[in-house]
Amino acid sequence: MKIDLLPAKLGWALKTTAIGFAAILAALPAKAETVGDNHDGQIVSFALHIAQLRAADEPVSLEGACDSACTLYLSLPVEQLCVTPQASFGFHLPYGVGARQNAVAANYLISQYPDWVRQWIDEHGGLTHTIVRMEADEAAKHLPLCGVLA
């Protein structure tokens, strides 16, 4: 008789486990993006991608070096971002096109950053041709840590 109940109990346990697993998957963001080891890029491309993320309200996990145009991720709403202890952000003046275009690009970058990023950049000499790096501990003063419930 116990043999007959075993498949039923096993089936119930598997169904319960599957339901629990499905609930966990449903709670996870469908299209979470992970950012790290991104050292350059075109500002226009990043700006368009950031606009798409903002519109879709997709979460972004900042997990490694994010330099140059990649720092535009910091312009997303705080609710969409989290940082890990390995995250860092490198800021510098845009270059590579022409003086006028580079100035426009620099103004765009600064205009997109939240106040705390602009203040940090100002405190570290402003945007120059030399990269200045913000480490995760500084960003974590303003952004939640990944995997930590509020």
mmCIF file of N, CA and C in Angstrom, residues 74-143:
data_model
loop_
_atom_site.group_PDB
_atom_site.id
_atom_site.type_symbol
_atom_site.label_atom_id
_atom_site.label_comp_id
_atom_site.label_asym_id
_atom_site.label_seq_id
_atom_site.Cartn_x
_atom_site.Cartn_y
_atom_site.Cartn_z
ATOM 1 N N LEU A 74 24.502 55.629 -15.208
ATOM 2 C CA LEU A 74 24.227 56.312 -13.947
ATOM 3 C C LEU A 74 23.105 57.335 -14.070
ATOM 4 N N SER A 75 22.697 57.658 -15.292
ATOM 5 C CA SER A 75 21.597 58.606 -15.492
ATOM 6 C C SER A 75 20.227 57.933 -15.334
ATOM 7 N N LEU A 76 20.204 56.622 -15.244
ATOM 8 C CA LEU A 76 18.940 55.911 -15.036
ATOM 9 C C LEU A 76 18.402 56.205 -13.636
ATOM 10 N N PRO A 77 17.100 56.066 -13.446
ATOM 11 C CA PRO A 77 16.542 56.247 -12.100
ATOM 12 C C PRO A 77 17.172 55.265 -11.110
ATOM 13 N N VAL A 78 17.364 55.723 -9.904
ATOM 14 C CA VAL A 78 17.974 54.903 -8.850
ATOM 15 C C VAL A 78 17.262 53.558 -8.714
ATOM 16 N N GLU A 79 15.944 53.558 -8.895
ATOM 17 C CA GLU A 79 15.150 52.334 -8.734
ATOM 18 C C GLU A 79 15.508 51.265 -9.758
ATOM 19 N N GLN A 80 16.139 51.654 -10.845
ATOM 20 C CA GLN A 80 16.522 50.691 -11.888
ATOM 21 C C GLN A 80 17.935 50.161 -11.703
ATOM 22 N N LEU A 81 18.706 50.732 -10.797
ATOM 23 C CA LEU A 81 20.123 50.408 -10.689
ATOM 24 C C LEU A 81 20.463 49.711 -9.383
ATOM 25 N N CYS A 82 21.527 48.912 -9.459
ATOM 26 C CA CYS A 82 22.196 48.428 -8.260
ATOM 27 C C CYS A 82 23.673 48.261 -8.600
ATOM 28 N N VAL A 83 24.519 48.321 -7.572
ATOM 29 C CA VAL A 83 25.963 48.186 -7.767
ATOM 30 C C VAL A 83 26.494 47.039 -6.916
ATOM 31 N N THR A 84 27.562 46.429 -7.400
ATOM 32 C CA THR A 84 28.272 45.423 -6.614
ATOM 33 C C THR A 84 29.579 46.051 -6.133
ATOM 34 N N PRO A 85 30.246 45.432 -5.180
ATOM 35 C CA PRO A 85 31.527 45.957 -4.711
ATOM 36 C C PRO A 85 32.609 46.009 -5.802
ATOM 37 N N GLN A 86 32.414 45.304 -6.919
ATOM 38 C CA GLN A 86 33.396 45.297 -8.007
ATOM 39 C C GLN A 86 33.163 46.421 -9.018
ATOM 40 N N ALA A 87 32.074 47.155 -8.880
ATOM 41 C CA ALA A 87 31.750 48.215 -9.842
ATOM 42 C C ALA A 87 32.706 49.396 -9.687
ATOM 43 N N SER A 88 32.987 50.060 -10.798
ATOM 44 C CA SER A 88 33.718 51.324 -10.785
ATOM 45 C C SER A 88 33.348 52.086 -12.051
ATOM 46 N N PHE A 89 33.540 53.399 -12.002
ATOM 47 C CA PHE A 89 33.121 54.260 -13.095
ATOM 48 C C PHE A 89 34.249 55.218 -13.444
ATOM 49 N N GLY A 90 34.621 55.245 -14.724
ATOM 50 C CA GLY A 90 35.704 56.102 -15.183
ATOM 51 C C GLY A 90 35.157 57.247 -16.027
ATOM 52 N N PHE A 91 35.457 58.470 -15.608
ATOM 53 C CA PHE A 91 34.969 59.671 -16.282
ATOM 54 C C PHE A 91 36.115 60.415 -16.945
ATOM 55 N N HIS A 92 35.875 60.923 -18.146
ATOM 56 C CA HIS A 92 36.848 61.766 -18.839
ATOM 57 C C HIS A 92 36.128 62.566 -19.911
ATOM 58 N N LEU A 93 36.816 63.549 -20.456
ATOM 59 C CA LEU A 93 36.252 64.316 -21.568
ATOM 60 C C LEU A 93 36.115 63.431 -22.801
ATOM 61 N N PRO A 94 35.041 63.596 -23.543
ATOM 62 C CA PRO A 94 34.918 62.879 -24.817
ATOM 63 C C PRO A 94 35.989 63.362 -25.790
ATOM 64 N N TYR A 95 36.384 62.483 -26.698
ATOM 65 C CA TYR A 95 37.380 62.843 -27.702
ATOM 66 C C TYR A 95 37.133 62.024 -28.958
ATOM 67 N N GLY A 96 37.792 62.404 -30.028
ATOM 68 C CA GLY A 96 37.778 61.576 -31.218
ATOM 69 C C GLY A 96 37.045 62.132 -32.410
ATOM 70 N N VAL A 97 36.229 63.174 -32.239
ATOM 71 C CA VAL A 97 35.482 63.684 -33.384
ATOM 72 C C VAL A 97 36.076 65.015 -33.811
ATOM 73 N N GLY A 98 35.795 66.028 -33.078
ATOM 74 C CA GLY A 98 36.304 67.374 -33.323
ATOM 75 C C GLY A 98 36.031 68.197 -32.088
ATOM 76 N N ALA A 99 36.685 69.345 -31.970
ATOM 77 C CA ALA A 99 36.573 70.149 -30.755
ATOM 78 C C ALA A 99 35.118 70.522 -30.448
ATOM 79 N N ARG A 100 34.404 70.985 -31.444
ATOM 80 C CA ARG A 100 33.001 71.406 -31.231
ATOM 81 C C ARG A 100 32.134 70.209 -30.825
ATOM 82 N N GLN A 101 32.242 69.105 -31.539
ATOM 83 C CA GLN A 101 31.447 67.923 -31.225
ATOM 84 C C GLN A 101 31.803 67.357 -29.851
ATOM 85 N N ASN A 102 33.090 67.387 -29.511
ATOM 86 C CA ASN A 102 33.514 66.892 -28.203
ATOM 87 C C ASN A 102 32.937 67.759 -27.082
ATOM 88 N N ALA A 103 32.882 69.073 -27.294
ATOM 89 C CA ALA A 103 32.310 69.979 -26.295
ATOM 90 C C ALA A 103 30.813 69.696 -26.123
ATOM 91 N N VAL A 104 30.112 69.485 -27.233
ATOM 92 C CA VAL A 104 28.684 69.158 -27.170
ATOM 93 C C VAL A 104 28.490 67.839 -26.425
ATOM 94 N N ALA A 105 29.330 66.865 -26.722
ATOM 95 C CA ALA A 105 29.233 65.556 -26.066
ATOM 96 C C ALA A 105 29.497 65.686 -24.561
ATOM 97 N N ALA A 106 30.483 66.475 -24.175
ATOM 98 C CA ALA A 106 30.788 66.672 -22.749
ATOM 99 C C ALA A 106 29.605 67.331 -22.039
ATOM 100 N N ASN A 107 29.026 68.346 -22.664
ATOM 101 C CA ASN A 107 27.855 69.009 -22.073
ATOM 102 C C ASN A 107 26.697 68.034 -21.940
ATOM 103 N N TYR A 108 26.511 67.181 -22.929
ATOM 104 C CA TYR A 108 25.444 66.187 -22.864
ATOM 105 C C TYR A 108 25.667 65.241 -21.692
ATOM 106 N N LEU A 109 26.886 64.707 -21.578
ATOM 107 C CA LEU A 109 27.181 63.789 -20.471
ATOM 108 C C LEU A 109 26.848 64.432 -19.130
ATOM 109 N N ILE A 110 27.394 65.613 -18.902
ATOM 110 C CA ILE A 110 27.186 66.296 -17.622
ATOM 111 C C ILE A 110 25.696 66.535 -17.374
ATOM 112 N N SER A 111 24.971 66.904 -18.413
ATOM 113 C CA SER A 111 23.546 67.190 -18.242
ATOM 114 C C SER A 111 22.734 65.939 -17.886
ATOM 115 N N GLN A 112 23.215 64.780 -18.249
ATOM 116 C CA GLN A 112 22.489 63.543 -18.001
ATOM 117 C C GLN A 112 22.744 62.951 -16.624
ATOM 118 N N TYR A 113 23.891 63.229 -16.045
ATOM 119 C CA TYR A 113 24.223 62.646 -14.749
ATOM 120 C C TYR A 113 23.343 63.226 -13.639
ATOM 121 N N PRO A 114 23.041 62.415 -12.631
ATOM 122 C CA PRO A 114 22.337 62.959 -11.464
ATOM 123 C C PRO A 114 23.260 63.919 -10.703
ATOM 124 N N ASP A 115 22.666 64.712 -9.843
ATOM 125 C CA ASP A 115 23.437 65.728 -9.099
ATOM 126 C C ASP A 115 24.630 65.136 -8.358
ATOM 127 N N TRP A 116 24.451 63.973 -7.736
ATOM 128 C CA TRP A 116 25.541 63.407 -6.942
ATOM 129 C C TRP A 116 26.746 63.043 -7.805
ATOM 130 N N VAL A 117 26.512 62.635 -9.059
ATOM 131 C CA VAL A 117 27.620 62.314 -9.966
ATOM 132 C C VAL A 117 28.304 63.611 -10.408
ATOM 133 N N ARG A 118 27.508 64.612 -10.771
ATOM 134 C CA ARG A 118 28.100 65.909 -11.174
ATOM 135 C C ARG A 118 28.939 66.486 -10.049
ATOM 136 N N GLN A 119 28.430 66.404 -8.831
ATOM 137 C CA GLN A 119 29.173 66.925 -7.685
ATOM 138 C C GLN A 119 30.490 66.162 -7.501
ATOM 139 N N TRP A 120 30.424 64.837 -7.620
ATOM 140 C CA TRP A 120 31.640 64.030 -7.469
ATOM 141 C C TRP A 120 32.668 64.405 -8.540
ATOM 142 N N ILE A 121 32.215 64.559 -9.780
ATOM 143 C CA ILE A 121 33.120 64.939 -10.871
ATOM 144 C C ILE A 121 33.747 66.293 -10.571
ATOM 145 N N ASP A 122 32.934 67.267 -10.142
ATOM 146 C CA ASP A 122 33.467 68.598 -9.809
ATOM 147 C C ASP A 122 34.505 68.512 -8.700
ATOM 148 N N GLU A 123 34.226 67.705 -7.681
ATOM 149 C CA GLU A 123 35.154 67.554 -6.552
ATOM 150 C C GLU A 123 36.465 66.892 -6.962
ATOM 151 N N HIS A 124 36.466 66.223 -8.099
ATOM 152 C CA HIS A 124 37.667 65.536 -8.577
ATOM 153 C C HIS A 124 38.276 66.206 -9.806
ATOM 154 N N GLY A 125 38.026 67.506 -9.938
ATOM 155 C CA GLY A 125 38.690 68.277 -10.982
ATOM 156 C C GLY A 125 37.908 68.451 -12.275
ATOM 157 N N GLY A 126 36.675 67.976 -12.322
ATOM 158 C CA GLY A 126 35.876 68.095 -13.534
ATOM 159 C C GLY A 126 36.307 67.076 -14.580
ATOM 160 N N LEU A 127 35.639 67.126 -15.718
ATOM 161 C CA LEU A 127 36.009 66.225 -16.818
ATOM 162 C C LEU A 127 37.272 66.765 -17.485
ATOM 163 N N THR A 128 38.277 65.904 -17.574
ATOM 164 C CA THR A 128 39.533 66.253 -18.243
ATOM 165 C C THR A 128 39.885 65.112 -19.193
ATOM 166 N N HIS A 129 41.037 65.222 -19.813
ATOM 167 C CA HIS A 129 41.472 64.143 -20.712
ATOM 168 C C HIS A 129 42.021 62.946 -19.935
ATOM 169 N N THR A 130 42.212 63.112 -18.633
ATOM 170 C CA THR A 130 42.670 62.017 -17.774
ATOM 171 C C THR A 130 41.459 61.400 -17.092
ATOM 172 N N ILE A 131 41.391 60.089 -17.105
ATOM 173 C CA ILE A 131 40.263 59.411 -16.487
ATOM 174 C C ILE A 131 40.354 59.504 -14.967
ATOM 175 N N VAL A 132 39.210 59.812 -14.343
ATOM 176 C CA VAL A 132 39.104 59.770 -12.884
ATOM 177 C C VAL A 132 38.097 58.682 -12.548
ATOM 178 N N ARG A 133 38.427 57.893 -11.536
ATOM 179 C CA ARG A 133 37.639 56.691 -11.252
ATOM 180 C C ARG A 133 36.876 56.816 -9.939
ATOM 181 N N MET A 134 35.578 56.561 -10.043
ATOM 182 C CA MET A 134 34.714 56.461 -8.875
ATOM 183 C C MET A 134 34.577 54.972 -8.550
ATOM 184 N N GLU A 135 34.893 54.622 -7.331
ATOM 185 C CA GLU A 135 34.801 53.228 -6.911
ATOM 186 C C GLU A 135 33.402 52.919 -6.380
ATOM 187 N N ALA A 136 33.122 51.650 -6.213
ATOM 188 C CA ALA A 136 31.800 51.174 -5.804
ATOM 189 C C ALA A 136 31.359 51.753 -4.470
ATOM 190 N N ASP A 137 32.282 51.931 -3.529
ATOM 191 C CA ASP A 137 31.872 52.438 -2.216
ATOM 192 C C ASP A 137 31.270 53.832 -2.314
ATOM 193 N N GLU A 138 31.783 54.649 -3.224
ATOM 194 C CA GLU A 138 31.216 55.979 -3.427
ATOM 195 C C GLU A 138 29.842 55.885 -4.089
ATOM 196 N N ALA A 139 29.726 55.069 -5.122
ATOM 197 C CA ALA A 139 28.439 54.901 -5.812
ATOM 198 C C ALA A 139 27.392 54.311 -4.874
ATOM 199 N N ALA A 140 27.812 53.418 -3.982
ATOM 200 C CA ALA A 140 26.875 52.757 -3.064
ATOM 201 C C ALA A 140 26.298 53.720 -2.025
ATOM 202 N N LYS A 141 26.862 54.910 -1.916
ATOM 203 C CA LYS A 141 26.261 55.927 -1.058
ATOM 204 C C LYS A 141 24.963 56.459 -1.653
ATOM 205 N N HIS A 142 24.799 56.232 -2.980
ATOM 206 C CA HIS A 142 23.661 56.799 -3.691
ATOM 207 C C HIS A 142 22.804 55.746 -4.402
ATOM 208 N N LEU A 143 23.366 54.551 -4.570
ATOM 209 C CA LEU A 143 22.672 53.477 -5.282
ATOM 210 C C LEU A 143 22.608 52.244 -4.388
#
